[in-house]
Short mmCIF file of C-alpha atoms in Angstrom, two decimals:
data_model
loop_
_atom_site.label_atom_id
_atom_site.label_comp_id
_atom_site.label_asym_id
_atom_site.label_seq_id
_atom_site.Cartn_x
_atom_site.Cartn_y
_atom_site.Cartn_z
CA GLU A 1 15.85 44.75 -38.23
CA ILE A 2 18.61 43.82 -35.82
CA VAL A 3 19.89 46.76 -33.77
CA LEU A 4 23.51 46.59 -32.66
CA THR A 5 24.81 48.33 -29.57
CA GLN A 6 28.58 48.70 -29.29
CA SER A 7 30.30 49.50 -26.03
CA PRO A 8 32.11 51.39 -24.83
CA GLY A 9 31.73 54.35 -27.14
CA THR A 10 35.35 55.30 -26.58
CA LEU A 11 38.19 53.23 -25.16
CA SER A 12 41.28 55.10 -23.98
CA LEU A 13 44.29 52.81 -23.79
CA SER A 14 48.06 52.85 -24.15
CA PRO A 15 50.08 50.93 -26.74
CA GLY A 16 50.72 47.40 -25.53
CA GLU A 17 47.47 47.20 -23.56
CA ARG A 18 44.60 44.84 -24.27
CA ALA A 19 41.40 46.18 -25.84
CA THR A 20 38.04 44.50 -25.40
CA LEU A 21 35.17 45.77 -27.55
CA SER A 22 31.59 44.60 -27.15
CA CYS A 23 28.81 44.27 -29.72
CA ARG A 24 25.34 43.32 -28.52
CA ALA A 25 22.48 42.53 -30.92
CA SER A 26 18.78 43.09 -30.25
CA GLN A 27 18.05 39.60 -31.56
CA SER A 28 20.09 36.52 -32.29
CA VAL A 29 22.48 36.83 -35.26
CA SER A 30 21.88 33.85 -37.49
CA SER A 31 24.74 31.42 -38.00
CA SER A 32 27.17 33.90 -36.43
CA TYR A 33 26.99 36.09 -39.55
CA LEU A 34 28.81 38.89 -37.78
CA ALA A 35 31.68 40.97 -39.13
CA TRP A 36 34.04 43.55 -37.64
CA TYR A 37 35.56 46.45 -39.56
CA GLN A 38 38.31 48.93 -38.73
CA GLN A 39 38.27 52.51 -39.95
CA LYS A 40 41.13 54.98 -39.62
CA PRO A 41 40.66 58.74 -40.11
CA GLY A 42 40.31 59.68 -43.76
CA GLN A 43 40.22 56.05 -44.89
CA ALA A 44 37.57 53.58 -45.95
CA PRO A 45 36.67 50.80 -43.52
CA ARG A 46 38.60 47.54 -43.73
CA LEU A 47 37.32 44.05 -43.01
CA LEU A 48 38.93 42.50 -39.92
CA ILE A 49 36.76 39.56 -38.89
CA TYR A 50 33.88 37.60 -40.44
CA ALA A 51 31.75 34.72 -39.22
CA ALA A 52 32.26 36.18 -35.75
CA SER A 53 35.76 34.75 -35.32
CA THR A 54 37.54 34.27 -38.67
CA ARG A 55 40.28 36.77 -39.42
CA ALA A 56 40.29 38.28 -42.90
CA THR A 57 43.32 37.89 -45.13
CA GLY A 58 46.34 39.73 -43.78
CA ILE A 59 44.86 40.56 -40.39
CA PRO A 60 47.39 39.91 -37.59
CA ASP A 61 46.58 37.35 -34.93
CA ARG A 62 46.45 39.95 -32.18
CA PHE A 63 42.88 40.56 -33.42
CA ARG A 64 40.44 37.96 -32.11
CA GLY A 65 36.69 37.78 -32.59
CA SER A 66 34.41 35.70 -30.41
CA GLY A 67 30.79 35.25 -29.42
CA SER A 68 27.51 33.96 -30.75
CA GLY A 69 23.79 34.63 -30.51
CA THR A 70 23.44 38.21 -29.32
CA ASP A 71 26.83 38.88 -27.70
CA PHE A 72 30.07 39.34 -29.62
CA THR A 73 33.51 40.59 -28.68
CA LEU A 74 36.54 41.90 -30.55
CA THR A 75 39.75 41.60 -28.58
CA ILE A 76 43.05 43.22 -29.54
CA SER A 77 45.63 41.47 -27.40
CA ARG A 78 48.37 44.13 -27.47
CA LEU A 79 47.62 47.44 -29.07
CA GLU A 80 50.02 48.62 -31.73
CA PRO A 81 50.14 52.32 -32.75
CA GLU A 82 48.33 51.51 -36.01
CA ASP A 83 45.39 49.92 -34.14
CA PHE A 84 44.03 53.21 -32.81
CA ALA A 85 40.92 53.61 -34.92
CA VAL A 86 37.14 53.18 -34.92
CA TYR A 87 35.74 49.66 -34.97
CA TYR A 88 32.31 48.69 -36.25
CA CYS A 89 30.39 45.44 -35.97
CA GLN A 90 27.77 44.37 -38.50
CA PRO A 91 25.51 41.37 -39.00
CA TYR A 92 25.32 40.27 -42.62
CA GLY A 93 22.39 37.92 -42.68
CA SER A 94 18.88 39.31 -42.74
CA SER A 95 20.07 42.67 -41.45
CA ARG A 96 23.06 44.75 -42.51
CA ALA A 97 22.84 47.63 -40.06
CA PHE A 98 26.16 48.65 -38.56
CA GLY A 99 26.76 49.30 -34.91
CA GLN A 100 27.53 52.88 -33.96
CA GLY A 101 31.22 52.14 -33.51
CA THR A 102 33.81 52.08 -30.73
CA LYS A 103 36.69 54.50 -30.95
CA VAL A 104 39.98 53.20 -29.58
CA GLU A 105 42.10 56.21 -28.73
CA ILE A 106 45.56 56.70 -27.29
CA LYS A 107 45.50 57.40 -23.58
CA GLU B 1 44.36 43.06 -56.34
CA VAL B 2 40.77 44.18 -55.94
CA GLN B 3 40.20 47.81 -56.88
CA LEU B 4 36.96 49.76 -56.57
CA VAL B 5 36.95 53.33 -57.86
CA GLU B 6 33.90 55.50 -57.32
CA SER B 7 33.07 58.57 -59.36
CA GLY B 8 30.18 60.95 -59.89
CA GLY B 9 29.93 62.61 -56.50
CA GLY B 10 29.55 66.35 -56.08
CA LEU B 11 27.24 69.17 -55.05
CA VAL B 12 23.56 68.93 -55.94
CA GLN B 13 20.51 70.91 -54.91
CA PRO B 14 17.70 69.37 -52.85
CA GLY B 15 15.31 67.52 -55.12
CA GLY B 16 18.03 66.96 -57.69
CA SER B 17 19.58 63.81 -59.09
CA LEU B 18 23.04 62.32 -59.27
CA ARG B 19 24.47 59.10 -60.68
CA LEU B 20 27.41 57.38 -59.03
CA SER B 21 29.60 54.83 -60.77
CA CYS B 22 32.03 52.29 -59.39
CA ALA B 23 34.65 50.77 -61.68
CA ALA B 24 35.74 47.36 -60.42
CA SER B 25 38.85 45.36 -61.27
CA GLY B 26 40.95 42.50 -59.94
CA PHE B 27 38.13 39.97 -59.58
CA THR B 28 35.35 38.30 -61.58
CA PHE B 29 32.80 41.07 -61.15
CA SER B 30 29.69 39.10 -62.10
CA SER B 31 30.38 36.47 -59.43
CA TYR B 32 30.02 38.81 -56.49
CA ALA B 33 27.26 40.82 -54.92
CA MET B 34 27.92 44.52 -54.54
CA SER B 35 26.60 47.18 -52.20
CA TRP B 36 26.62 50.87 -51.50
CA VAL B 37 27.36 52.05 -47.96
CA ARG B 38 27.35 55.68 -46.91
CA GLN B 39 28.82 57.60 -44.03
CA THR B 40 27.61 60.93 -42.80
CA PRO B 41 30.55 63.21 -41.99
CA GLY B 42 31.64 62.53 -38.43
CA LYS B 43 29.13 59.74 -37.97
CA GLY B 44 28.71 56.05 -38.53
CA LEU B 45 28.15 53.72 -41.44
CA GLU B 46 24.84 52.98 -43.14
CA TRP B 47 24.28 50.13 -45.60
CA PHE B 48 21.47 51.22 -47.87
CA SER B 49 21.56 49.22 -51.11
CA GLY B 50 22.82 45.93 -52.51
CA ILE B 51 22.62 43.87 -55.70
CA SER B 52 23.32 40.22 -56.39
CA GLY B 53 26.09 39.11 -58.72
CA GLY B 54 23.79 38.45 -61.64
CA GLY B 55 21.82 41.62 -61.00
CA SER B 56 18.44 39.97 -60.48
CA GLY B 57 18.19 40.76 -56.79
CA THR B 58 18.22 44.33 -55.53
CA TYR B 59 17.80 45.48 -51.96
CA TYR B 60 17.23 48.85 -50.34
CA ALA B 61 17.00 50.33 -46.88
CA ASP B 62 13.80 52.21 -46.11
CA SER B 63 15.75 55.48 -46.03
CA VAL B 64 16.32 55.37 -49.82
CA LYS B 65 13.60 53.05 -51.12
CA GLY B 66 11.75 54.61 -54.03
CA ARG B 67 14.41 57.30 -54.55
CA PHE B 68 17.61 55.39 -55.28
CA THR B 69 18.22 52.65 -57.86
CA ILE B 70 21.16 50.28 -57.84
CA SER B 71 22.24 48.53 -61.03
CA ARG B 72 25.26 46.88 -62.57
CA ALA B 73 26.79 46.32 -65.98
CA ASN B 74 28.69 43.07 -65.67
CA SER B 75 30.12 43.34 -69.17
CA GLU B 76 31.74 46.62 -68.13
CA ASN B 77 32.64 45.65 -64.53
CA THR B 78 30.72 48.67 -63.30
CA LEU B 79 28.27 49.29 -60.46
CA TYR B 80 25.86 52.22 -60.56
CA LEU B 81 23.70 54.16 -58.15
CA GLN B 82 21.01 56.47 -59.51
CA MET B 83 19.96 58.93 -56.81
CA ASP B 84 16.79 60.95 -57.33
CA SER B 85 14.82 63.31 -55.09
CA LEU B 86 17.92 64.01 -53.06
CA ARG B 87 17.58 65.45 -49.57
CA ALA B 88 19.97 67.25 -47.26
CA GLU B 89 20.19 64.13 -45.12
CA ASP B 90 21.63 62.22 -48.09
CA THR B 91 24.83 64.25 -47.72
CA ALA B 92 27.54 61.68 -47.06
CA ILE B 93 30.57 59.84 -48.33
CA TYR B 94 29.35 57.01 -50.56
CA TYR B 95 31.37 53.79 -50.64
CA CYS B 96 31.21 51.07 -53.26
CA VAL B 97 31.64 47.74 -51.49
CA LYS B 98 32.33 44.23 -52.76
CA GLY B 99 30.47 41.30 -51.22
CA SER B 100 32.20 38.07 -50.23
CA ARG B 101 29.95 35.97 -52.50
CA GLY B 102 27.32 36.27 -55.21
CA SER B 103 24.25 36.45 -53.04
CA TYR B 104 22.98 36.58 -49.46
CA PRO B 105 24.55 36.22 -46.98
CA TYR B 106 27.75 38.14 -47.64
CA TYR B 107 30.08 40.38 -45.72
CA PHE B 108 31.97 43.31 -47.24
CA ASP B 109 35.52 42.28 -48.07
CA SER B 110 36.71 45.24 -50.15
CA TRP B 111 35.82 48.92 -50.09
CA GLY B 112 36.39 51.78 -52.51
CA GLN B 113 37.91 55.06 -51.35
CA GLY B 114 34.51 56.78 -51.36
CA THR B 115 32.99 59.76 -53.14
CA LEU B 116 31.42 62.75 -51.40
CA VAL B 117 27.85 63.75 -52.18
CA THR B 118 26.68 67.10 -50.84
CA VAL B 119 23.02 68.07 -51.05
CA SER B 120 22.66 71.79 -50.46
CA PRO B 121 20.91 74.82 -52.01
#
């Protein structure tokens, strides 16, 4: 099973700043089958990105996914107040284990 | 609009059983794989079971294999999870999740609001 390591565990930033979240896999993720999800307190997760870099329907373009193989990145270009949340990465090929999450909190 | 509504959660004693249901609407249910994902309070997400659109393929994580059974009734647009031999570590919020296509590989494009299962004496 692929093990995902997300870093940092917590990112403390101010609105308007750029957020860079990392997701590293223990083995290569086939065909870039990698998704990112956002979860706010008390809510279910929401799909942000699939196929490593394709934004889901309705996701603003300040969210950008990139990477391939074992290294993936989610970048939020300018943080809006509603972006402070926990973000999870997940491969969806042979393994479906989620990363442990990165919390983006207000500094 | 896709809607997934879970029901059946609650308090159960260790060793007991519980059956979760997920009523789906807003899409052609039989065309999409479905999964159950759980989240321990204050912790991360764990995918533990999935089923193909037609129902012929079922998949389980080792943590629940042999104890949980996923099934679906396509004529009723409903997903089920039968949970037996429940343990304290099964305490979690259980989410019903829609896959992006009928079979592997699929990402999770819609989530229910979740139902809480508590396993305690």
